[in-house]
Short mmCIF file of C-alpha atoms in Angstrom, two decimals:
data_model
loop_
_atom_site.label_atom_id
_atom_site.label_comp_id
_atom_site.label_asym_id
_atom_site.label_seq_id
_atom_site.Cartn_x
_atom_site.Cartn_y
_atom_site.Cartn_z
CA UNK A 1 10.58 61.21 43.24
CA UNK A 2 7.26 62.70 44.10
CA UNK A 3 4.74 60.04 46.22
CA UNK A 4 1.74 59.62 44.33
CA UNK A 5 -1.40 59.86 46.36
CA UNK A 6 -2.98 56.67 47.65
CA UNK A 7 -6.99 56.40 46.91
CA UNK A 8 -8.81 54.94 49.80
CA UNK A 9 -10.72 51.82 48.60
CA UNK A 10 -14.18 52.82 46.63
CA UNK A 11 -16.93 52.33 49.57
CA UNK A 12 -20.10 51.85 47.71
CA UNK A 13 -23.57 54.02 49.01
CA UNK A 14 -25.67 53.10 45.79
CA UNK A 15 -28.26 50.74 47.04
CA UNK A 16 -28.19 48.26 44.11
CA UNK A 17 -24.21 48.03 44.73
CA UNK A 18 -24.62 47.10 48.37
CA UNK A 19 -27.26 44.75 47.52
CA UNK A 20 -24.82 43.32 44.75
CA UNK A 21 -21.70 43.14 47.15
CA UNK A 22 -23.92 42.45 50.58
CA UNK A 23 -25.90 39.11 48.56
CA UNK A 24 -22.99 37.79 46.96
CA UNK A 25 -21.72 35.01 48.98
CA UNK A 26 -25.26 34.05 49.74
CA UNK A 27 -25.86 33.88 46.08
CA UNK A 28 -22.81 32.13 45.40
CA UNK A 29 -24.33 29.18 46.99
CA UNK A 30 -28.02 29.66 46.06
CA UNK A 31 -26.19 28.82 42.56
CA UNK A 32 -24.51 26.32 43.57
CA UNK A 33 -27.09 24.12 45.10
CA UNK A 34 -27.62 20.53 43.96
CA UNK A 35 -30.82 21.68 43.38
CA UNK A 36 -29.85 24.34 40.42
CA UNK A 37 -26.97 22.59 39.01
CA UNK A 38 -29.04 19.37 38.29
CA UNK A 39 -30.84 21.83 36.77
CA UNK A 40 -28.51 23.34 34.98
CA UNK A 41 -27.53 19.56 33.40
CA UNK A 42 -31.37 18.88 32.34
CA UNK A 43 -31.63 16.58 35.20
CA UNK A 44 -34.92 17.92 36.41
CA UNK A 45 -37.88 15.59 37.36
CA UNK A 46 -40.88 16.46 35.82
CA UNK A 47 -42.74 16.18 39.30
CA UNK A 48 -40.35 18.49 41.06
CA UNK A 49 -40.05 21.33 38.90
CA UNK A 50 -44.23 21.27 39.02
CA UNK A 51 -43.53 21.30 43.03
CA UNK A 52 -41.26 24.37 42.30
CA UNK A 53 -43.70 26.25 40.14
CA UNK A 54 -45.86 25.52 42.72
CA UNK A 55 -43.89 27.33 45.71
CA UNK A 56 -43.34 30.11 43.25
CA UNK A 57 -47.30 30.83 42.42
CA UNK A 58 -47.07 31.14 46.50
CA UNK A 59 -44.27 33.36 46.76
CA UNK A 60 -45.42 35.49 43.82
CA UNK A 61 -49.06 36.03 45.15
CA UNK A 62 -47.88 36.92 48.57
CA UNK A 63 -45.45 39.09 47.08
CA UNK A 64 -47.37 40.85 44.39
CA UNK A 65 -50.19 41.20 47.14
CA UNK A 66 -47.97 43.55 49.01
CA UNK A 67 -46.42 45.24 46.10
CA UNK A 68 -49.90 46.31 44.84
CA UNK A 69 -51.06 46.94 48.62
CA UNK A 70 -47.49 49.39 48.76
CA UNK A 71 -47.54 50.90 44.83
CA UNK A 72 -47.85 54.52 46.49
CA UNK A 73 -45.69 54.25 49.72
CA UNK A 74 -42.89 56.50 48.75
CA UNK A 75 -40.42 54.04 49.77
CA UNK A 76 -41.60 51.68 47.40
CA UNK A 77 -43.08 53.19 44.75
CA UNK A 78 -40.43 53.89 42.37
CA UNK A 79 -40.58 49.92 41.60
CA UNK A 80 -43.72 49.57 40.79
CA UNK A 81 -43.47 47.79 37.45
CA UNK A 82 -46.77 45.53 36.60
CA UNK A 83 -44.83 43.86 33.76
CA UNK A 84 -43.00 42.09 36.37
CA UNK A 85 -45.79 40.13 37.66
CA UNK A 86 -45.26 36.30 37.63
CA UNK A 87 -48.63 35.28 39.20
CA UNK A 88 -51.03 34.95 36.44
CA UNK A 89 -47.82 33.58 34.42
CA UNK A 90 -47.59 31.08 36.83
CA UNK A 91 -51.09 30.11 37.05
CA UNK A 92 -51.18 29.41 33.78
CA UNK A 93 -48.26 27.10 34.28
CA UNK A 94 -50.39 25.44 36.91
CA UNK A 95 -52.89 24.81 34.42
CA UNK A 96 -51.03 23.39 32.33
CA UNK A 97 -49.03 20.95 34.67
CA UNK A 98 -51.86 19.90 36.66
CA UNK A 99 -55.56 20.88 35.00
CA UNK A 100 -57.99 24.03 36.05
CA UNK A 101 -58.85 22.31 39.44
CA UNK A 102 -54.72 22.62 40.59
CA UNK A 103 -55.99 24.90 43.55
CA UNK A 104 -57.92 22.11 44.79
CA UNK A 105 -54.91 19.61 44.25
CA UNK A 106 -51.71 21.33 45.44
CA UNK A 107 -50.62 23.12 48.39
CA UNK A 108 -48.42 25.50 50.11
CA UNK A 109 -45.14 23.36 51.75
CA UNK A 110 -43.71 24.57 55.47
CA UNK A 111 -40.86 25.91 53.96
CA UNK A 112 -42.40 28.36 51.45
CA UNK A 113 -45.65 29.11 54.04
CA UNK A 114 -42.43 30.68 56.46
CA UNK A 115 -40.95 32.63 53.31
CA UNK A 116 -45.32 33.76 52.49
CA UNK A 117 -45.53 34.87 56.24
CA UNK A 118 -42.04 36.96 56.00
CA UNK A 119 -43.27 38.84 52.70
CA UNK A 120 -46.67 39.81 53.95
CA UNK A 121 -45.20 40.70 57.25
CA UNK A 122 -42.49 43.46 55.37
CA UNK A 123 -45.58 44.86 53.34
CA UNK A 124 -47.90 45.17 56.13
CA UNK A 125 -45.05 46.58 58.69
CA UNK A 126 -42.21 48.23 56.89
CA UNK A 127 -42.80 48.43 53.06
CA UNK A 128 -39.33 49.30 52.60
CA UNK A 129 -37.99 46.05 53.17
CA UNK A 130 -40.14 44.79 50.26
CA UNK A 131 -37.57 46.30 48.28
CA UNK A 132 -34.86 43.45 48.88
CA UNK A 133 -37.83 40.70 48.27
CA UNK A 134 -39.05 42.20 44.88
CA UNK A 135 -34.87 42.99 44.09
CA UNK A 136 -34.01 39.20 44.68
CA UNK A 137 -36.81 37.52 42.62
CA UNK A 138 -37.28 39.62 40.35
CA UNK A 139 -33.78 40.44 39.23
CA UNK A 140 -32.50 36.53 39.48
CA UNK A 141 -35.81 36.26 37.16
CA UNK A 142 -34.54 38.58 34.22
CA UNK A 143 -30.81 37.24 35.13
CA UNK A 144 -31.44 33.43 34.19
CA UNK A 145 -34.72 33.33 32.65
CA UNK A 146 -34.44 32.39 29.47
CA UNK A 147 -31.15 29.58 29.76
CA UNK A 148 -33.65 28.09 32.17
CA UNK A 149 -36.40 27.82 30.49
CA UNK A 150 -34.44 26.13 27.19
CA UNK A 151 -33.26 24.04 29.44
CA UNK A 152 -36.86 23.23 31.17
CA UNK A 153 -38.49 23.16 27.43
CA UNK A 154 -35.61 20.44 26.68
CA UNK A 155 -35.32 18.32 29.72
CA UNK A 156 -39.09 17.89 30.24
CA UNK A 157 -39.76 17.52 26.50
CA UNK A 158 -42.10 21.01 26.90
CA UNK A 159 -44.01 22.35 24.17
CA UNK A 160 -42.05 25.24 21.69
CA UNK A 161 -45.31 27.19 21.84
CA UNK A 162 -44.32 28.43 26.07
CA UNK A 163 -46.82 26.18 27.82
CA UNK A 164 -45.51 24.89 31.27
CA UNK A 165 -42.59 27.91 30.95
CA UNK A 166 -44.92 30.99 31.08
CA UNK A 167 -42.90 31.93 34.12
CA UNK A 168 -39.88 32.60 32.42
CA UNK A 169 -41.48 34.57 29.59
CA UNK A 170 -41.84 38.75 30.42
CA UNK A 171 -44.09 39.69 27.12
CA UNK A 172 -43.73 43.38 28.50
CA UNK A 173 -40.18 44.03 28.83
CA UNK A 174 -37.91 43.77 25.57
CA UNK A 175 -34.89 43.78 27.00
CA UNK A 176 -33.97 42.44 30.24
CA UNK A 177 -30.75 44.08 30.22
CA UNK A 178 -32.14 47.84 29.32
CA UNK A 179 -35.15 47.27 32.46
CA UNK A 180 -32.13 45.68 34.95
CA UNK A 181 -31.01 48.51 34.38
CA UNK A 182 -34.06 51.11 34.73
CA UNK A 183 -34.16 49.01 38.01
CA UNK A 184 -31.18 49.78 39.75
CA UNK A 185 -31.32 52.84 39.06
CA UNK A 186 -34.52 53.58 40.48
CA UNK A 187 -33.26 51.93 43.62
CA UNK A 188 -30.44 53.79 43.49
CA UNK A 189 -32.76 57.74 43.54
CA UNK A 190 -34.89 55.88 47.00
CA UNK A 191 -33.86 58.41 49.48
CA UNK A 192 -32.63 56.00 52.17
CA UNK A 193 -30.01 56.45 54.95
CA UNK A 194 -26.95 53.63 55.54
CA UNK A 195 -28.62 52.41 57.93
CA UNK A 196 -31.70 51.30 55.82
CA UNK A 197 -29.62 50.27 53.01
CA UNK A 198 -28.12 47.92 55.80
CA UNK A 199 -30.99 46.53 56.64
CA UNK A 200 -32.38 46.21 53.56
CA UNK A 201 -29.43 44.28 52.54
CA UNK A 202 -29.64 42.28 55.19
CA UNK A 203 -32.85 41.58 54.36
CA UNK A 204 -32.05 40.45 50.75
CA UNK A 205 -29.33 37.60 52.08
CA UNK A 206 -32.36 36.38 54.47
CA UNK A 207 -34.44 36.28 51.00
CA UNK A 208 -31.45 34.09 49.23
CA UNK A 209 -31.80 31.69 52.63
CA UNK A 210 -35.86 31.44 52.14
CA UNK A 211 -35.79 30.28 48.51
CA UNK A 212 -32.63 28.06 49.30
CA UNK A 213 -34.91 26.29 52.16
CA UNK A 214 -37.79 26.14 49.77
CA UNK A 215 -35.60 23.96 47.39
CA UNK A 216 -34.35 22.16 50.20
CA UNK A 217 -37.87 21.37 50.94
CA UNK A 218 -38.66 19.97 47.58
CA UNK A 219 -35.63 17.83 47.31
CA UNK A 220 -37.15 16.25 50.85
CA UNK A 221 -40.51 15.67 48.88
CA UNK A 222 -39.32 14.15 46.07
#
């Protein structure tokens, strides 16, 4: 009886595998939050999810800020996708929820000013780590979009027509699946060493821990 060779255990090196592997205990219980699972049930108060949309215009404008500030650092570049922009999207949600003057009527909580001051620190320092910011968001964005916002549209009795959901709506990509895809693959050609990819993983989990504070700090402000 001949012994069959033994295969060592497959190791990944593509970026958006470590990323996947490296994030997912952290986004294990990012899903499983109070937060997201009343969610989830249609238990969402109408003034909370505006407090949310709120923290995201933040996070997005910070974020998109850097991306735009980074589009032709070679360690960034290859995700540079405008159609992923949730600002104006979210803006117009702002509108919607709270009237032109919501600038003048909302602000930035503690929580999401310390997750603001991380982003703009990565772009301004080491662009590379905008990588696991933009993966996180972005990605979780295409992943649950649209159950979320049938669920928002039916919980908070929202218009058919996409006002107050504009966030969730990405008129420039036609399937989420097919860009995901694009994506991680274009992660996957950034010529990084192991000990980048560490850190940008790294980096990613400490993204999962901002936006689970930032919904910890709405549930206090409720």
């Amino acid at each position: 009886m001949r012994c069959q060779p033994v295969c060592p255990p497959h190791s990944p090196t593509d970026l958006s595998e470590l990323l996947a592997a490296g994030t997912k205990e952290v986004h294990e219980k990012a899903e499983n939050t109070q937060f997201v699972k009343d969610f989830l049930r249609g238990r969402i108060r109408k003034e909370l999810f505006k407090l949310g949309d709120v923290a995201l215009y933040y996070t997005y404008e910070a974020m998109e800020e850097e991306i735009e500030r980074n589009k032709d650092h070679p360690d960034f570049s290859p995700l540079y996708f405008p159609e992923l922009n949730r600002r104006d999207a979210l803006s117009r949600d702002l509108d919607y929820f709270y009237g032109e003057d919501w600038r003048e009527r909302v602000s930035c909580s503690p929580a999401t000013q310390r997750y603001v001051e991380r982003i703009h620190q990565v772009g301004q320092e080491e662009p590379v780590l905008l990588v696991a910011h933009a993966y996180t968001r972005y990605m979780g964005d295409l992943s649950g979009g649209q159950v979320l916002k049938k669920v928002a549209q039916r919980a908070l009795k929202l218009p058919s027509t996409g006002e107050g959901v504009y966030f969730y709506q990405f008129d420039g990509i036609h399937s989420a699946k097919a860009f995901k895809q694009l994506y991680r693959s274009r992660m996957n050609e950034l010529e990084l060493d192991m000990a980048t990819k560490d850190r940008l993983v790294a980096e990613a989990v400490l993204a999962f821990q901002f936006n689970m504070e930032v919904r910890k700090g709405k549930g206090r402000e409720r």
